[in-house]
Amino acid sequence: MHGSEKLTGLVEIMAQLRGPQGCPWDREQTHASLRPYLLEETYEVLHALDTGDEEELRHELGDLLLQVIYHAQIAAEAGRFDIGAVIEAISAKMIRRHPHVFGDAKANSAAELTHLWEKIKQQEGKKSALDGVPHALPALQRAARLQQKARAAAASVAEVETNWQAFRAAAAAGEKEGPQRDHRPLPELYGDLLFRLVALGRGLGLNAEDCLREACHRFEKEFEGSRK
């Protein structure tokens, strides 16, 4: 059975689950009620990628695909769009955004590609260079994407040190006032420090989200080891 036939079969399974004789739980789900599951399945895929477990990755990608099918089915029942329209839209987008592959445009470097993509996005009606960065992204990942979109320069160690010293002085001073006290709220200073650290990592070829996730994993292993 070809991939397209298997996809059709999955769509039919979801339609039956949502049908009159289907599953009561599946029938009552909405776009809103499925949000936590979509997020959870996304992170399960990331975990499978982190562990390098191909069998787990295969299963988790299936679970994530099911969420796409689920949302498309709900939209189809409301007469808005179906999975075919979803596939058509992303296919058209990929062709439109790669004229150097599917058309006559030329792009021989990453810089030329970036310029080409920004031009295409403007033609698509994007209001600014920062459009298309989802607010729901994890904060570290969103910071990196905003910096990339804005073509912000990577931070230097000296710049991070400046932010650190401002945060350190404010944290040490607490509510006290003085010449060394930065009058900005401590959370703001802390956020600026994190944002600058993301920029520093970008310059070093590091992904802040991945690095923090690995740090969490190391902490878990060390914590569990210390309890044995």
Coordinates of N, CA and C in Angstrom, one line a residue:
M1 N 0.8 -1.2 0.0 CA 0.0 0.0 0.0 C 0.9 1.2 0.0
H2 N 0.6 2.2 -0.9 CA 1.4 3.4 -1.0 C 1.1 4.3 0.1
G3 N 2.0 5.3 0.3 CA 1.8 6.2 1.4 C 0.5 7.0 1.3
S4 N 0.1 7.4 0.1 CA -1.1 8.2 -0.1 C -2.3 7.3 0.3
E5 N -2.3 6.0 0.0 CA -3.4 5.2 0.4 C -3.5 5.0 1.9
K6 N -2.3 4.9 2.5 CA -2.3 4.7 4.0 C -2.8 6.0 4.7
L7 N -2.4 7.2 4.1 CA -2.9 8.4 4.6 C -4.5 8.5 4.5
T8 N -5.0 8.1 3.4 CA -6.4 8.0 3.2 C -7.1 7.1 4.2
G9 N -6.4 6.0 4.5 CA -7.0 5.0 5.4 C -7.0 5.6 6.8
L10 N -6.0 6.4 7.2 CA -6.0 7.1 8.5 C -7.1 8.1 8.6
V11 N -7.3 8.9 7.5 CA -8.4 9.9 7.5 C -9.7 9.2 7.7
E12 N -9.9 8.0 7.0 CA -11.2 7.3 7.2 C -11.4 6.8 8.6
I13 N -10.3 6.3 9.2 CA -10.4 5.9 10.6 C -10.8 7.0 11.5
M14 N -10.2 8.2 11.3 CA -10.6 9.3 12.1 C -12.1 9.7 11.9
A15 N -12.5 9.7 10.6 CA -13.9 10.0 10.3 C -14.9 9.0 11.0
Q16 N -14.5 7.8 11.0 CA -15.3 6.8 11.7 C -15.4 7.0 13.2
L17 N -14.2 7.3 13.8 CA -14.1 7.5 15.2 C -15.0 8.7 15.6
R18 N -15.1 9.7 14.7 CA -15.9 10.9 15.0 C -17.3 10.8 14.5
G19 N -17.6 9.6 13.9 CA -19.0 9.4 13.3 C -20.0 9.0 14.4
P20 N -21.3 8.9 14.0 CA -22.4 8.6 14.9 C -22.2 7.3 15.7
Q21 N -21.6 6.4 15.0 CA -21.3 5.1 15.7 C -19.9 4.9 16.2
G22 N -19.2 6.1 16.3 CA -17.8 6.0 16.7 C -17.6 6.1 18.2
C23 N -16.5 6.7 18.6 CA -16.1 6.7 20.0 C -16.6 8.0 20.6
P24 N -17.4 7.8 21.7 CA -17.9 9.0 22.4 C -16.9 10.1 22.8
W25 N -15.7 9.6 23.2 CA -14.7 10.5 23.6 C -14.2 11.3 22.4
D26 N -13.9 10.6 21.3 CA -13.4 11.2 20.1 C -14.4 12.2 19.5
R27 N -15.7 11.9 19.6 CA -16.7 12.8 19.1 C -16.8 14.1 19.8
E28 N -16.5 14.1 21.1 CA -16.7 15.4 21.8 C -15.5 16.3 21.8
Q29 N -14.4 15.8 21.2 CA -13.2 16.7 21.2 C -13.4 17.9 20.3
T30 N -12.7 19.0 20.6 CA -12.7 20.2 19.8 C -11.3 20.7 19.6
H31 N -11.1 21.7 18.8 CA -9.8 22.3 18.6 C -9.2 22.6 19.9
A32 N -10.0 23.3 20.8 CA -9.5 23.7 22.1 C -9.1 22.6 23.0
S33 N -9.9 21.6 23.0 CA -9.7 20.4 24.0 C -8.4 19.6 23.5
L34 N -8.1 19.7 22.2 CA -6.9 18.9 21.7 C -5.6 19.6 21.9
R35 N -5.7 20.9 22.2 CA -4.4 21.7 22.3 C -3.4 21.0 23.2
P36 N -3.7 20.6 24.4 CA -2.7 19.9 25.3 C -2.1 18.7 24.6
Y37 N -2.9 17.9 23.9 CA -2.4 16.7 23.3 C -1.4 17.0 22.1
L38 N -1.7 18.1 21.4 CA -0.9 18.5 20.3 C 0.5 18.9 20.8
L39 N 0.5 19.7 21.9 CA 1.8 20.1 22.5 C 2.5 18.9 23.1
E40 N 1.8 18.0 23.7 CA 2.4 16.8 24.3 C 3.1 15.9 23.3
E41 N 2.4 15.7 22.2 CA 2.9 14.8 21.1 C 4.1 15.5 20.5
T42 N 4.1 16.8 20.4 CA 5.3 17.5 19.8 C 6.5 17.2 20.6
Y43 N 6.4 17.3 21.9 CA 7.5 17.1 22.8 C 7.9 15.7 22.9
E44 N 7.0 14.8 22.7 CA 7.3 13.3 22.6 C 8.2 13.1 21.4
V45 N 7.9 13.7 20.3 CA 8.7 13.6 19.1 C 10.1 14.1 19.4
L46 N 10.2 15.3 20.1 CA 11.5 15.9 20.4 C 12.3 14.9 21.3
H47 N 11.6 14.3 22.2 CA 12.3 13.3 23.1 C 12.8 12.2 22.3
A48 N 12.1 11.7 21.4 CA 12.5 10.6 20.6 C 13.7 11.0 19.7
L49 N 13.8 12.2 19.2 CA 14.9 12.7 18.5 C 16.1 12.8 19.4
D50 N 15.9 13.2 20.7 CA 17.0 13.4 21.6 C 17.6 12.0 21.9
T51 N 16.8 11.0 22.1 CA 17.3 9.7 22.5 C 17.9 8.9 21.3
G52 N 17.5 9.3 20.1 CA 17.9 8.6 18.9 C 17.2 7.2 18.7
D53 N 16.1 7.0 19.4 CA 15.4 5.8 19.3 C 14.5 5.8 18.1
E54 N 14.9 5.2 17.0 CA 14.1 5.3 15.7 C 12.7 4.6 15.8
E55 N 12.6 3.6 16.6 CA 11.3 2.9 16.8 C 10.3 3.9 17.5
E56 N 10.9 4.5 18.6 CA 10.0 5.5 19.3 C 9.7 6.6 18.4
L57 N 10.6 7.1 17.6 CA 10.4 8.2 16.7 C 9.3 7.9 15.7
R58 N 9.3 6.7 15.2 CA 8.3 6.3 14.2 C 6.9 6.3 14.9
H59 N 6.8 5.8 16.1 CA 5.5 5.9 16.7 C 5.1 7.3 17.1
E60 N 6.0 8.1 17.6 CA 5.6 9.4 18.0 C 5.3 10.3 16.9
L61 N 5.9 10.1 15.7 CA 5.6 10.9 14.5 C 4.1 10.5 14.1
G62 N 3.8 9.2 14.3 CA 2.4 8.8 14.0 C 1.4 9.5 14.9
D63 N 1.8 9.6 16.2 CA 0.9 10.3 17.1 C 0.7 11.7 16.8
L64 N 1.8 12.4 16.3 CA 1.7 13.8 15.9 C 0.9 13.9 14.7
L65 N 1.1 13.0 13.7 CA 0.3 13.1 12.5 C -1.2 12.9 12.8
L66 N -1.5 12.1 13.8 CA -2.9 11.9 14.1 C -3.5 13.2 14.6
Q67 N -2.8 14.0 15.3 CA -3.3 15.3 15.8 C -3.6 16.2 14.6
V68 N -2.8 16.2 13.5 CA -3.0 16.9 12.3 C -4.3 16.5 11.7
I69 N -4.5 15.1 11.5 CA -5.7 14.5 11.0 C -6.9 14.9 11.8
Y70 N -6.7 14.9 13.1 CA -7.8 15.1 14.0 C -8.4 16.6 13.8
H71 N -7.5 17.5 13.8 CA -7.9 18.9 13.6 C -8.5 19.2 12.2
A72 N -7.9 18.5 11.2 CA -8.5 18.6 9.9 C -9.9 18.0 9.8
Q73 N -10.1 16.9 10.5 CA -11.4 16.3 10.5 C -12.5 17.2 11.2
I74 N -12.1 17.8 12.3 CA -13.0 18.7 13.0 C -13.4 19.9 12.0
A75 N -12.4 20.4 11.3 CA -12.6 21.5 10.4 C -13.5 21.1 9.2
A76 N -13.3 19.8 8.8 CA -14.1 19.3 7.6 C -15.5 19.1 8.0
E77 N -15.8 18.7 9.3 CA -17.1 18.5 9.7 C -17.9 19.9 9.8
A78 N -17.1 20.9 10.0 CA -17.7 22.3 10.1 C -17.8 22.9 8.7
G79 N -17.3 22.2 7.7 CA -17.4 22.7 6.3 C -16.3 23.8 6.0
R80 N -15.2 23.8 6.8 CA -14.2 24.9 6.6 C -13.1 24.4 5.6
F81 N -12.5 23.3 6.0 CA -11.4 22.7 5.1 C -11.2 21.2 5.5
D82 N -10.5 20.5 4.7 CA -10.2 19.1 5.0 C -8.7 18.8 4.9
I83 N -8.3 17.6 5.1 CA -6.9 17.3 5.1 C -6.3 17.5 3.7
G84 N -7.1 17.3 2.7 CA -6.6 17.6 1.3 C -6.3 19.1 1.1
A85 N -7.0 20.0 1.7 CA -6.7 21.4 1.6 C -5.5 21.7 2.4
V86 N -5.3 21.0 3.5 CA -4.1 21.2 4.3 C -2.8 20.8 3.5
I87 N -2.9 19.7 2.9 CA -1.7 19.2 2.1 C -1.5 20.1 0.9
E88 N -2.6 20.5 0.3 CA -2.5 21.4 -0.9 C -1.8 22.7 -0.5
A89 N -2.2 23.3 0.6 CA -1.6 24.6 1.1 C -0.1 24.5 1.4
I90 N 0.3 23.4 2.1 CA 1.7 23.3 2.4 C 2.5 23.0 1.2
S91 N 2.0 22.2 0.2 CA 2.7 21.9 -1.0 C 2.9 23.1 -1.8
A92 N 1.8 24.0 -2.0 CA 2.0 25.2 -2.7 C 3.0 26.1 -2.0
K93 N 3.0 26.2 -0.7 CA 3.9 27.0 0.0 C 5.4 26.6 -0.2
M94 N 5.6 25.3 -0.2 CA 7.0 24.8 -0.4 C 7.5 25.1 -1.8
I95 N 6.6 25.0 -2.8 CA 7.0 25.3 -4.1 C 7.2 26.8 -4.3
R96 N 6.3 27.6 -3.7 CA 6.4 29.1 -3.8 C 7.6 29.6 -3.1
R97 N 8.0 29.0 -2.0 CA 9.2 29.5 -1.2 C 10.5 28.9 -1.7
H98 N 10.5 28.1 -2.7 CA 11.7 27.5 -3.2 C 11.8 27.7 -4.7
P99 N 11.7 28.9 -5.2 CA 11.8 29.2 -6.6 C 13.2 28.8 -7.2
H100 N 14.2 28.7 -6.3 CA 15.5 28.3 -6.8 C 15.6 26.8 -7.0
V101 N 14.6 26.1 -6.6 CA 14.5 24.6 -6.8 C 13.4 24.3 -7.9
F102 N 12.2 25.0 -7.8 CA 11.1 24.7 -8.6 C 10.9 25.7 -9.7
G103 N 11.7 26.8 -9.7 CA 11.6 27.8 -10.7 C 12.9 28.2 -11.3
D104 N 13.0 29.5 -11.7 CA 14.2 30.0 -12.4 C 15.1 30.9 -11.5
A105 N 14.7 31.1 -10.3 CA 15.5 31.9 -9.4 C 16.8 31.3 -9.1
K106 N 17.8 32.2 -8.8 CA 19.1 31.8 -8.4 C 19.5 32.2 -7.0
A107 N 20.0 31.2 -6.3 CA 20.5 31.5 -4.9 C 21.7 30.6 -4.6
N108 N 22.8 31.2 -4.5 CA 24.1 30.4 -4.4 C 24.7 30.4 -3.0
S109 N 24.0 31.1 -2.1 CA 24.5 31.2 -0.7 C 23.4 31.3 0.3
A110 N 23.7 31.1 1.5 CA 22.7 31.2 2.6 C 22.2 32.6 2.7
A111 N 23.0 33.6 2.4 CA 22.6 35.0 2.5 C 21.7 35.3 1.4
E112 N 21.9 34.8 0.2 CA 21.0 35.0 -1.0 C 19.7 34.4 -0.7
L113 N 19.7 33.2 -0.1 CA 18.5 32.5 0.2 C 17.6 33.3 1.2
T114 N 18.3 33.8 2.2 CA 17.6 34.6 3.2 C 16.9 35.8 2.6
H115 N 17.6 36.5 1.7 CA 17.1 37.7 1.0 C 15.9 37.3 0.2
L116 N 16.0 36.1 -0.5 CA 15.0 35.6 -1.4 C 13.7 35.3 -0.6
W117 N 13.9 34.6 0.5 CA 12.8 34.2 1.3 C 12.0 35.4 1.9
E118 N 12.8 36.4 2.4 CA 12.2 37.6 2.9 C 11.4 38.4 1.9
K119 N 11.9 38.4 0.6 CA 11.1 39.0 -0.5 C 9.8 38.3 -0.8
I120 N 9.9 36.9 -0.7 CA 8.7 36.1 -1.0 C 7.7 36.3 0.1
K121 N 8.1 36.4 1.4 CA 7.2 36.6 2.5 C 6.5 38.0 2.4
Q122 N 7.2 39.0 1.9 CA 6.6 40.3 1.7 C 5.5 40.2 0.7
Q123 N 5.8 39.4 -0.4 CA 4.8 39.3 -1.4 C 3.6 38.5 -0.9
E124 N 3.8 37.7 0.1 CA 2.7 36.9 0.7 C 1.9 37.8 1.7
G125 N 2.3 39.0 1.9 CA 1.6 39.9 2.8 C 2.0 39.9 4.2
K126 N 3.3 39.4 4.5 CA 3.8 39.5 5.9 C 4.0 41.0 6.2
K127 N 3.6 41.4 7.4 CA 3.6 42.8 7.8 C 5.0 43.2 8.2
S128 N 5.8 42.3 8.8 CA 7.1 42.7 9.2 C 8.0 41.5 9.2
A129 N 9.3 41.7 9.4 CA 10.3 40.6 9.3 C 10.0 39.6 10.5
L130 N 9.3 40.1 11.5 CA 9.1 39.2 12.7 C 7.8 38.5 12.6
D131 N 7.0 38.6 11.6 CA 5.8 37.9 11.4 C 6.2 36.4 11.2
G132 N 5.3 35.5 11.7 CA 5.6 34.1 11.6 C 6.3 33.5 12.7
V133 N 6.6 34.2 13.8 CA 7.3 33.6 14.9 C 6.2 33.4 16.0
P134 N 5.7 32.2 16.2 CA 4.6 31.9 17.0 C 4.8 32.3 18.5
H135 N 3.8 33.0 19.1 CA 3.9 33.4 20.5 C 3.9 32.2 21.4
A136 N 3.4 31.0 21.0 CA 3.3 29.9 21.8 C 4.6 29.1 21.9
L137 N 5.7 29.5 21.1 CA 6.9 28.8 21.2 C 7.5 28.8 22.6
P138 N 8.3 27.8 23.0 CA 9.1 28.0 24.2 C 9.9 29.2 24.1
A139 N 10.0 29.9 25.3 CA 10.6 31.3 25.2 C 12.0 31.3 24.7
L140 N 12.9 30.3 25.0 CA 14.3 30.3 24.5 C 14.3 30.2 23.0
Q141 N 13.4 29.3 22.5 CA 13.3 29.1 21.1 C 12.8 30.3 20.4
R142 N 11.8 30.9 21.0 CA 11.2 32.1 20.4 C 12.2 33.3 20.3
A143 N 13.0 33.4 21.4 CA 14.0 34.4 21.4 C 15.0 34.2 20.3
A144 N 15.4 33.0 20.0 CA 16.4 32.7 18.9 C 15.7 33.0 17.6
R145 N 14.5 32.7 17.4 CA 13.8 32.9 16.1 C 13.6 34.4 15.9
L146 N 13.3 35.1 16.9 CA 13.1 36.6 16.8 C 14.5 37.2 16.4
Q147 N 15.5 36.8 17.0 CA 16.8 37.3 16.7 C 17.2 37.0 15.3
Q148 N 16.9 35.8 14.9 CA 17.3 35.4 13.5 C 16.4 36.2 12.5
K149 N 15.1 36.3 12.8 CA 14.3 37.1 11.9 C 14.7 38.5 11.7
A150 N 15.1 39.1 12.9 CA 15.6 40.5 12.9 C 17.0 40.7 12.4
R151 N 17.6 39.5 12.1 CA 19.1 39.5 11.7 C 19.9 40.2 12.8
A152 N 19.5 40.0 14.0 CA 20.3 40.6 15.1 C 21.7 40.0 15.2
A153 N 22.7 40.8 15.5 CA 24.0 40.3 15.7 C 24.1 39.4 17.0
A154 N 24.9 38.4 16.9 CA 25.1 37.6 18.1 C 25.8 38.4 19.2
A155 N 25.4 38.1 20.4 CA 26.0 38.8 21.6 C 27.4 38.4 21.8
S156 N 28.2 39.3 22.4 CA 29.6 39.0 22.8 C 29.6 38.6 24.2
V157 N 30.7 38.0 24.7 CA 30.8 37.7 26.1 C 30.8 38.9 26.9
A158 N 31.4 40.0 26.4 CA 31.4 41.3 27.2 C 30.0 41.8 27.4
E159 N 29.1 41.7 26.3 CA 27.7 42.2 26.4 C 27.0 41.4 27.5
V160 N 27.2 40.0 27.4 CA 26.5 39.2 28.4 C 27.0 39.6 29.8
E161 N 28.3 39.9 30.0 CA 28.8 40.3 31.3 C 28.2 41.5 31.8
T162 N 27.9 42.5 30.9 CA 27.3 43.7 31.2 C 25.9 43.5 31.8
N163 N 25.1 42.6 31.1 CA 23.8 42.3 31.6 C 23.9 41.5 32.9
W164 N 24.9 40.7 33.0 CA 25.0 39.9 34.3 C 25.3 40.8 35.5
Q165 N 26.2 41.8 35.2 CA 26.6 42.7 36.3 C 25.4 43.5 36.8
A166 N 24.5 44.0 35.8 CA 23.4 44.8 36.1 C 22.4 43.9 36.9
F167 N 22.2 42.7 36.5 CA 21.3 41.8 37.3 C 21.8 41.5 38.6
R168 N 23.1 41.2 38.7 CA 23.8 40.8 40.0 C 23.7 42.0 41.0
A169 N 23.9 43.2 40.5 CA 23.8 44.3 41.4 C 22.4 44.6 41.9
A170 N 21.4 44.4 41.0 CA 20.1 44.6 41.4 C 19.6 43.5 42.4
A171 N 20.0 42.3 42.1 CA 19.7 41.2 43.0 C 20.3 41.4 44.4
A172 N 21.5 41.8 44.4 CA 22.2 42.0 45.7 C 21.6 43.2 46.5
A173 N 21.2 44.2 45.7 CA 20.6 45.4 46.4 C 19.2 45.2 46.9
G174 N 18.5 44.3 46.3 CA 17.1 44.0 46.7 C 16.3 45.3 46.5
E175 N 15.6 45.7 47.5 CA 14.8 46.8 47.4 C 15.5 48.1 47.8
K176 N 16.8 48.0 48.1 CA 17.6 49.1 48.5 C 17.8 50.0 47.3
E177 N 17.9 51.3 47.6 CA 18.2 52.3 46.5 C 19.7 52.7 46.7
G178 N 20.3 53.0 45.6 CA 21.7 53.4 45.7 C 22.3 53.7 44.3
P179 N 23.5 54.2 44.2 CA 24.1 54.5 42.9 C 24.3 53.2 42.0
Q180 N 24.4 52.0 42.6 CA 24.6 50.8 41.8 C 23.3 50.1 41.5
R181 N 22.2 50.7 42.0 CA 20.9 50.0 41.8 C 20.3 50.3 40.4
D182 N 20.1 49.3 39.6 CA 19.4 49.5 38.4 C 17.9 49.5 38.7
H183 N 17.2 50.6 38.3 CA 15.8 50.8 38.7 C 14.8 50.0 37.9
R184 N 15.3 49.2 37.0 CA 14.4 48.3 36.3 C 14.0 47.1 37.2
P185 N 12.8 46.6 37.0 CA 12.4 45.4 37.8 C 13.4 44.2 37.6
L186 N 13.6 43.5 38.7 CA 14.5 42.3 38.6 C 14.1 41.3 37.5
P187 N 12.8 41.0 37.4 CA 12.4 40.1 36.3 C 12.8 40.6 34.9
E188 N 12.7 41.9 34.7 CA 13.1 42.5 33.4 C 14.6 42.3 33.2
L189 N 15.4 42.5 34.2 CA 16.9 42.4 34.1 C 17.2 40.9 33.8
Y190 N 16.5 40.0 34.5 CA 16.8 38.6 34.3 C 16.4 38.2 32.9
G191 N 15.3 38.7 32.4 CA 14.8 38.3 31.0 C 15.8 38.8 30.0
D192 N 16.4 40.1 30.2 CA 17.4 40.6 29.3 C 18.6 39.8 29.3
L193 N 19.0 39.3 30.5 CA 20.2 38.4 30.6 C 20.0 37.1 29.8
L194 N 18.8 36.5 30.0 CA 18.5 35.3 29.3 C 18.5 35.5 27.8
F195 N 17.9 36.6 27.3 CA 17.8 36.9 25.9 C 19.2 37.1 25.3
R196 N 20.1 37.8 26.1 CA 21.5 38.0 25.6 C 22.2 36.6 25.6
L197 N 22.0 35.8 26.5 CA 22.6 34.5 26.5 C 22.2 33.6 25.3
V198 N 21.0 33.8 24.9 CA 20.5 33.1 23.7 C 21.3 33.6 22.5
A199 N 21.5 34.9 22.4 CA 22.2 35.5 21.3 C 23.7 35.1 21.3
L200 N 24.2 35.0 22.5 CA 25.6 34.5 22.6 C 25.7 33.1 22.1
G201 N 24.8 32.2 22.5 CA 24.8 30.9 22.0 C 24.7 30.8 20.5
R202 N 23.8 31.6 19.9 CA 23.7 31.6 18.5 C 25.0 31.9 17.8
G203 N 25.7 32.8 18.3 CA 27.0 33.1 17.7 C 28.0 32.0 17.8
L204 N 27.8 31.1 18.8 CA 28.7 30.0 19.0 C 28.2 28.7 18.3
G205 N 27.0 28.9 17.6 CA 26.4 27.7 17.0 C 25.7 26.8 17.9
L206 N 25.2 27.4 19.1 CA 24.5 26.6 20.1 C 23.1 27.0 20.1
N207 N 22.2 26.0 20.3 CA 20.8 26.2 20.4 C 20.4 26.2 21.9
A208 N 19.9 27.3 22.4 CA 19.7 27.5 23.8 C 18.6 26.5 24.3
E209 N 17.6 26.2 23.5 CA 16.5 25.3 23.9 C 17.1 23.9 24.1
D210 N 17.9 23.5 23.1 CA 18.5 22.1 23.2 C 19.5 22.0 24.3
C211 N 20.3 23.1 24.5 CA 21.3 23.0 25.6 C 20.6 23.0 27.0
L212 N 19.5 23.7 27.2 CA 18.8 23.7 28.5 C 18.1 22.3 28.7
R213 N 17.6 21.8 27.6 CA 16.9 20.5 27.7 C 18.0 19.4 28.1
E214 N 19.2 19.5 27.5 CA 20.2 18.5 27.9 C 20.6 18.8 29.4
A215 N 20.7 20.0 29.8 CA 21.1 20.3 31.2 C 20.0 19.7 32.1
C216 N 18.7 19.8 31.8 CA 17.7 19.2 32.6 C 17.8 17.7 32.7
H217 N 18.2 17.1 31.5 CA 18.4 15.7 31.5 C 19.6 15.3 32.4
R218 N 20.7 16.0 32.4 CA 21.8 15.7 33.2 C 21.4 15.9 34.7
F219 N 20.7 16.9 35.0 CA 20.2 17.1 36.4 C 19.4 16.0 36.9
E220 N 18.5 15.5 36.0 CA 17.6 14.4 36.4 C 18.5 13.1 36.7
K221 N 19.4 12.9 35.9 CA 20.3 11.7 36.1 C 21.1 11.8 37.3
E222 N 21.7 13.0 37.6 CA 22.5 13.2 38.8 C 21.6 13.2 40.0
F223 N 20.4 13.7 40.0 CA 19.5 13.7 41.1 C 19.1 12.3 41.5
E224 N 18.7 11.5 40.4 CA 18.3 10.1 40.7 C 19.5 9.3 41.2
G225 N 20.7 9.6 40.7 CA 21.9 8.9 41.1 C 22.2 9.2 42.6
S226 N 22.0 10.4 43.0 CA 22.3 10.8 44.3 C 21.3 10.2 45.4
R227 N 20.2 9.7 44.9 CA 19.2 9.1 45.8 C 19.4 7.6 46.0
K228 N 20.3 7.0 45.2 CA 20.5 5.6 45.3 C 21.5 5.3 46.3

